[in-house]
Short mmCIF file of C-alpha atoms and ligand atoms in Angstrom, two decimals:
data_model
loop_
_atom_site.label_atom_id
_atom_site.label_comp_id
_atom_site.label_asym_id
_atom_site.label_seq_id
_atom_site.Cartn_x
_atom_site.Cartn_y
_atom_site.Cartn_z
CA MET A 2 -12.61 39.35 -12.85
CA ARG A 3 -12.71 35.56 -12.86
CA LYS A 4 -11.00 33.45 -10.23
CA ASN A 5 -8.13 31.09 -10.85
CA ILE A 6 -8.80 27.71 -9.26
CA VAL A 7 -6.85 24.52 -8.64
CA ALA A 8 -9.23 21.70 -7.70
CA GLY A 9 -8.28 18.16 -6.76
CA ASN A 10 -10.44 15.20 -7.74
CA TRP A 11 -9.56 12.21 -5.57
CA LYS A 12 -11.88 9.87 -7.49
CA MET A 13 -12.31 6.51 -5.70
CA ASN A 14 -9.06 6.73 -3.72
CA LYS A 15 -8.10 7.08 -0.04
CA ASN A 16 -9.72 5.30 2.88
CA PHE A 17 -11.00 7.43 5.74
CA GLN A 18 -7.69 7.74 7.60
CA GLU A 19 -5.63 8.32 4.43
CA GLY A 20 -8.01 11.08 3.40
CA LEU A 21 -7.76 12.74 6.78
CA ASP A 22 -3.96 12.57 6.62
CA LEU A 23 -3.90 14.19 3.18
CA VAL A 24 -6.27 16.95 4.27
CA ASN A 25 -4.09 17.72 7.27
CA GLU A 26 -0.94 17.74 5.17
CA LEU A 27 -2.57 20.12 2.69
CA LYS A 28 -3.76 22.38 5.48
CA GLU A 29 -0.16 22.73 6.61
CA LYS A 30 1.40 23.13 3.17
CA VAL A 31 -1.07 25.33 1.31
CA VAL A 32 -0.40 28.83 2.61
CA ASN A 33 -1.21 32.05 0.79
CA PRO A 34 -2.02 30.43 -2.55
CA ASN A 35 -2.39 32.72 -5.56
CA CYS A 36 -5.58 30.92 -6.53
CA GLU A 37 -8.61 29.33 -4.95
CA VAL A 38 -7.91 25.76 -3.83
CA ILE A 39 -10.57 23.03 -3.67
CA VAL A 40 -10.41 19.35 -2.79
CA CYS A 41 -13.19 17.19 -4.19
CA THR A 42 -13.41 13.97 -2.25
CA PRO A 43 -15.50 10.80 -2.05
CA PHE A 44 -18.64 11.29 0.04
CA ILE A 45 -17.22 9.52 3.09
CA HIS A 46 -14.59 12.24 3.55
CA LEU A 47 -16.71 15.34 3.05
CA ALA A 48 -17.87 16.12 6.58
CA CYS A 49 -14.51 15.49 8.15
CA ALA A 50 -12.55 17.33 5.44
CA ALA A 51 -14.88 20.33 5.62
CA ASP A 52 -14.53 20.36 9.40
CA GLU A 53 -10.72 20.13 9.34
CA LEU A 54 -10.44 22.78 6.62
CA GLU A 55 -12.87 25.25 8.12
CA GLY A 56 -11.24 28.65 8.28
CA SER A 57 -8.42 27.53 5.98
CA VAL A 58 -7.87 28.64 2.39
CA ILE A 59 -9.03 25.26 1.05
CA ALA A 60 -12.66 24.58 0.13
CA VAL A 61 -14.26 21.16 -0.15
CA GLY A 62 -16.37 19.64 -2.90
CA ALA A 63 -18.05 16.36 -3.81
CA GLU A 64 -17.41 14.34 -6.97
CA ASP A 65 -21.05 13.81 -7.93
CA CYS A 66 -24.60 14.24 -6.61
CA SER A 67 -27.94 12.56 -7.17
CA THR A 68 -30.53 13.80 -9.63
CA HIS A 69 -33.09 13.17 -6.86
CA GLU A 70 -34.01 15.37 -3.96
CA SER A 71 -34.45 12.69 -1.26
CA GLY A 72 -36.23 9.44 -0.56
CA ALA A 73 -36.03 5.79 -1.56
CA TYR A 74 -32.90 5.82 -3.75
CA THR A 75 -30.60 3.36 -2.03
CA GLY A 76 -26.96 4.28 -2.35
CA GLU A 77 -27.56 7.81 -3.64
CA VAL A 78 -26.33 11.01 -2.01
CA SER A 79 -28.31 14.21 -2.53
CA ALA A 80 -27.02 17.71 -3.08
CA ALA A 81 -28.71 18.79 0.17
CA MET A 82 -26.81 16.08 2.07
CA ILE A 83 -23.55 17.23 0.48
CA LYS A 84 -24.28 20.84 1.36
CA SER A 85 -24.96 19.88 4.99
CA THR A 86 -21.37 18.61 5.36
CA GLY A 87 -19.95 22.08 4.71
CA ALA A 88 -18.94 21.32 1.11
CA LYS A 89 -19.26 24.20 -1.35
CA TYR A 90 -18.64 22.60 -4.74
CA CYS A 91 -19.74 19.53 -6.66
CA ILE A 92 -18.12 18.01 -9.75
CA ILE A 93 -20.82 17.14 -12.28
CA GLY A 94 -20.46 15.30 -15.58
CA HIS A 95 -16.97 13.90 -15.15
CA SER A 96 -16.14 11.74 -18.16
CA GLU A 97 -15.92 8.67 -15.90
CA ARG A 98 -19.53 9.26 -14.83
CA ARG A 99 -20.60 9.86 -18.42
CA THR A 100 -18.87 6.70 -19.65
CA TYR A 101 -19.14 4.10 -16.85
CA PHE A 102 -22.44 5.25 -15.37
CA LYS A 103 -24.09 6.33 -18.63
CA GLU A 104 -24.91 9.82 -17.42
CA SER A 105 -26.73 11.67 -20.19
CA HIS A 106 -26.95 15.38 -21.00
CA GLU A 107 -30.44 15.35 -19.49
CA MET A 108 -29.33 13.72 -16.21
CA LEU A 109 -26.44 16.13 -15.91
CA LYS A 110 -28.77 19.05 -16.48
CA GLU A 111 -30.83 17.82 -13.53
CA LYS A 112 -27.75 17.36 -11.37
CA VAL A 113 -26.57 20.89 -12.12
CA LEU A 114 -29.98 22.24 -11.10
CA MET A 115 -29.94 20.15 -7.91
CA ALA A 116 -26.49 21.45 -6.98
CA LEU A 117 -27.47 25.06 -7.60
CA LYS A 118 -30.73 24.69 -5.72
CA ASN A 119 -28.72 23.57 -2.72
CA ASP A 120 -26.17 26.34 -2.99
CA LEU A 121 -23.35 24.13 -4.28
CA ARG A 122 -21.24 25.47 -7.15
CA PRO A 123 -21.06 22.92 -9.98
CA ILE A 124 -17.69 22.13 -11.53
CA PHE A 125 -19.10 20.97 -14.85
CA CYS A 126 -16.82 18.72 -16.92
CA VAL A 127 -16.77 18.49 -20.69
CA GLY A 128 -14.38 16.90 -23.16
CA GLU A 129 -14.03 14.74 -26.23
CA VAL A 130 -12.79 11.15 -26.52
CA LYS A 131 -9.78 10.22 -28.66
CA GLU A 132 -11.79 9.19 -31.74
CA GLN A 133 -13.67 12.47 -31.69
CA ARG A 134 -10.41 14.43 -31.62
CA GLU A 135 -9.07 12.30 -34.44
CA GLN A 136 -12.16 13.21 -36.45
CA GLY A 137 -11.65 16.87 -35.60
CA ILE A 138 -15.09 17.23 -33.99
CA GLN A 139 -13.92 18.19 -30.48
CA ASN A 140 -15.43 21.68 -30.68
CA SER A 141 -18.90 20.44 -31.55
CA VAL A 142 -18.75 17.66 -28.92
CA VAL A 143 -17.95 20.14 -26.18
CA GLU A 144 -20.50 22.59 -27.54
CA ALA A 145 -23.29 19.98 -27.29
CA GLN A 146 -22.27 19.04 -23.74
CA ILE A 147 -22.44 22.66 -22.65
CA LYS A 148 -25.61 23.60 -24.51
CA GLU A 149 -27.58 20.52 -23.48
CA SER A 150 -26.79 20.62 -19.76
CA LEU A 151 -26.01 24.25 -18.93
CA PHE A 152 -27.65 26.66 -21.33
CA ASN A 153 -31.08 26.22 -19.74
CA LEU A 154 -29.72 28.12 -16.72
CA THR A 155 -30.59 31.73 -15.98
CA ALA A 156 -27.67 34.16 -16.01
CA GLU A 157 -27.78 34.30 -12.23
CA GLU A 158 -27.48 30.52 -12.05
CA PHE A 159 -24.83 30.24 -14.76
CA ALA A 160 -22.66 32.74 -12.90
CA LYS A 161 -22.09 30.09 -10.20
CA VAL A 162 -20.80 27.43 -12.63
CA VAL A 163 -17.14 26.52 -13.09
CA VAL A 164 -16.41 24.71 -16.37
CA ALA A 165 -13.67 22.09 -16.65
CA TYR A 166 -12.39 21.03 -20.06
CA GLU A 167 -10.97 17.53 -19.77
CA PRO A 168 -10.03 15.77 -23.01
CA VAL A 169 -10.84 12.15 -22.16
CA TRP A 170 -7.73 10.88 -23.95
CA ALA A 171 -5.59 12.91 -21.55
CA ILE A 172 -7.19 11.73 -18.29
CA GLY A 173 -4.92 9.47 -16.29
CA THR A 174 -2.94 8.59 -19.43
CA GLY A 175 0.06 10.83 -19.03
CA LEU A 176 -0.87 12.41 -22.37
CA THR A 177 -1.52 16.07 -21.68
CA ALA A 178 -3.18 18.31 -24.24
CA THR A 179 -0.61 20.83 -25.42
CA PRO A 180 -1.21 24.30 -24.03
CA ASP A 181 -2.25 25.38 -27.55
CA GLN A 182 -4.72 22.50 -27.94
CA ALA A 183 -6.27 23.28 -24.56
CA GLU A 184 -6.32 27.04 -25.17
CA GLU A 185 -8.14 26.55 -28.46
CA ILE A 186 -11.04 24.74 -26.78
CA HIS A 187 -11.08 27.02 -23.75
CA ALA A 188 -11.41 30.03 -26.06
CA HIS A 189 -14.17 28.23 -27.94
CA ILE A 190 -16.05 27.53 -24.69
CA ARG A 191 -15.70 31.17 -23.68
CA SER A 192 -17.08 32.28 -27.03
CA LEU A 193 -20.11 30.01 -26.58
CA ILE A 194 -20.75 31.55 -23.17
CA ALA A 195 -20.37 35.05 -24.64
CA ALA A 196 -22.88 34.27 -27.38
CA LYS A 197 -25.42 32.96 -24.87
CA TYR A 198 -24.90 35.11 -21.76
CA GLY A 199 -22.83 38.05 -22.99
CA LYS A 200 -19.18 39.04 -22.95
CA GLU A 201 -19.06 40.00 -19.28
CA MET A 202 -20.33 36.58 -18.16
CA ALA A 203 -17.82 34.89 -20.45
CA GLU A 204 -14.98 36.96 -19.01
CA ASN A 205 -16.07 36.11 -15.47
CA THR A 206 -16.39 32.34 -15.97
CA THR A 207 -13.57 30.18 -14.66
CA ILE A 208 -12.58 27.46 -17.14
CA LEU A 209 -10.25 24.75 -15.81
CA TYR A 210 -8.11 22.30 -17.73
CA GLY A 211 -7.91 18.66 -16.61
CA GLY A 212 -6.02 15.65 -17.91
CA SER A 213 -2.57 14.61 -16.71
CA CYS A 214 -1.87 18.06 -15.30
CA LYS A 215 1.20 17.96 -13.06
CA PRO A 216 3.73 20.32 -11.49
CA SER A 217 5.96 20.06 -14.58
CA ASN A 218 3.33 21.21 -17.10
CA ALA A 219 0.94 23.33 -15.01
CA LYS A 220 2.80 26.61 -15.46
CA GLU A 221 2.74 26.41 -19.24
CA LEU A 222 -0.95 25.50 -19.29
CA PHE A 223 -1.99 28.16 -16.78
CA ALA A 224 -0.07 30.81 -18.73
CA LYS A 225 -2.63 30.62 -21.53
CA PRO A 226 -5.16 33.47 -21.45
CA ASP A 227 -8.28 31.28 -21.31
CA ILE A 228 -6.98 28.58 -18.93
CA ASP A 229 -7.90 29.59 -15.40
CA GLY A 230 -6.50 26.64 -13.49
CA GLY A 231 -6.82 22.89 -13.31
CA LEU A 232 -8.91 19.94 -12.24
CA ILE A 233 -6.33 17.49 -10.96
CA GLY A 234 -6.73 13.73 -10.59
CA GLY A 235 -3.62 11.63 -9.97
CA ALA A 236 -1.43 14.53 -8.88
CA ALA A 237 -4.00 15.58 -6.26
CA LEU A 238 -3.36 12.42 -4.26
CA LYS A 239 0.06 13.60 -3.07
CA ALA A 240 0.29 16.86 -1.17
CA ASP A 241 3.63 17.84 -2.71
CA ASP A 242 2.44 17.33 -6.29
CA PHE A 243 -0.82 19.16 -5.63
CA CYS A 244 1.10 22.04 -4.00
CA GLY A 245 3.47 22.10 -6.97
CA ILE A 246 0.50 22.71 -9.26
CA ILE A 247 -1.01 25.36 -6.95
CA ASN A 248 2.36 27.11 -6.91
CA ALA A 249 2.31 27.29 -10.72
CA PHE A 250 0.21 30.43 -10.16
P1 LIG B 313 -5.75 13.11 -14.11
O1 LIG B 313 -7.34 13.22 -13.93
O2 LIG B 313 -5.16 14.38 -13.59
O3 LIG B 313 -5.35 11.92 -13.30
O4 LIG B 313 -5.50 12.93 -15.57
C1 LIG B 313 -8.01 14.41 -14.10
C2 LIG B 313 -9.50 14.23 -13.87
O5 LIG B 313 -10.03 13.18 -14.28
O6 LIG B 313 -10.18 15.09 -13.28
#
């Protein structure tokens, strides 16, 4: 059976000390969660967060990784480097990376392979922008994102992937997809996985919702049959809000 997950995405927030403080607060407050809990942090926090959280119920992840293995790529951080910090997950294909850093399907496919090769579980993000939803093409947008960057994987590789559906118009805007809107796409994603890898794989794949998820709406979203948790931005920056979402399970 698939796992329920609540994952935080700090984005470009928290200096070193602030990150350490938040990690320590979470370590104290997250006890016996009814789901897996992950914090995805900027690179500078990874080693320290993984060290502090070792033996706790909280796992650590990165927010991105390089398409390259190693070498002369100033400013890049490789999947192997991330893995060496103790991190276990890596967000790939967040809409902010796709939009601001022009990450293509092909690049994301390479990043997913890099993560898997280094034993990091990708949290692969998909989602449509507002205009695409207005045109009613959200299903085909998400379908292309998944097919182009994930469906080259073997079944063994795909089994390690977590998918996150994040409608871009809901990210950081306070506009949450309704539970029905989110469920519709989650079910669609699961059907795509079933068609490619079989029903069992589809049933075992965790599909998260992201986009203005908060303690007040998490319960309703997580109650839907195909929503297996959340990828949390703004509300992951405060321990009490993040715990409120975890406690929705
Ligand atoms: P948000 O961000 O919760 O602040 O909307 C979610 C995300 O971008 O992962």
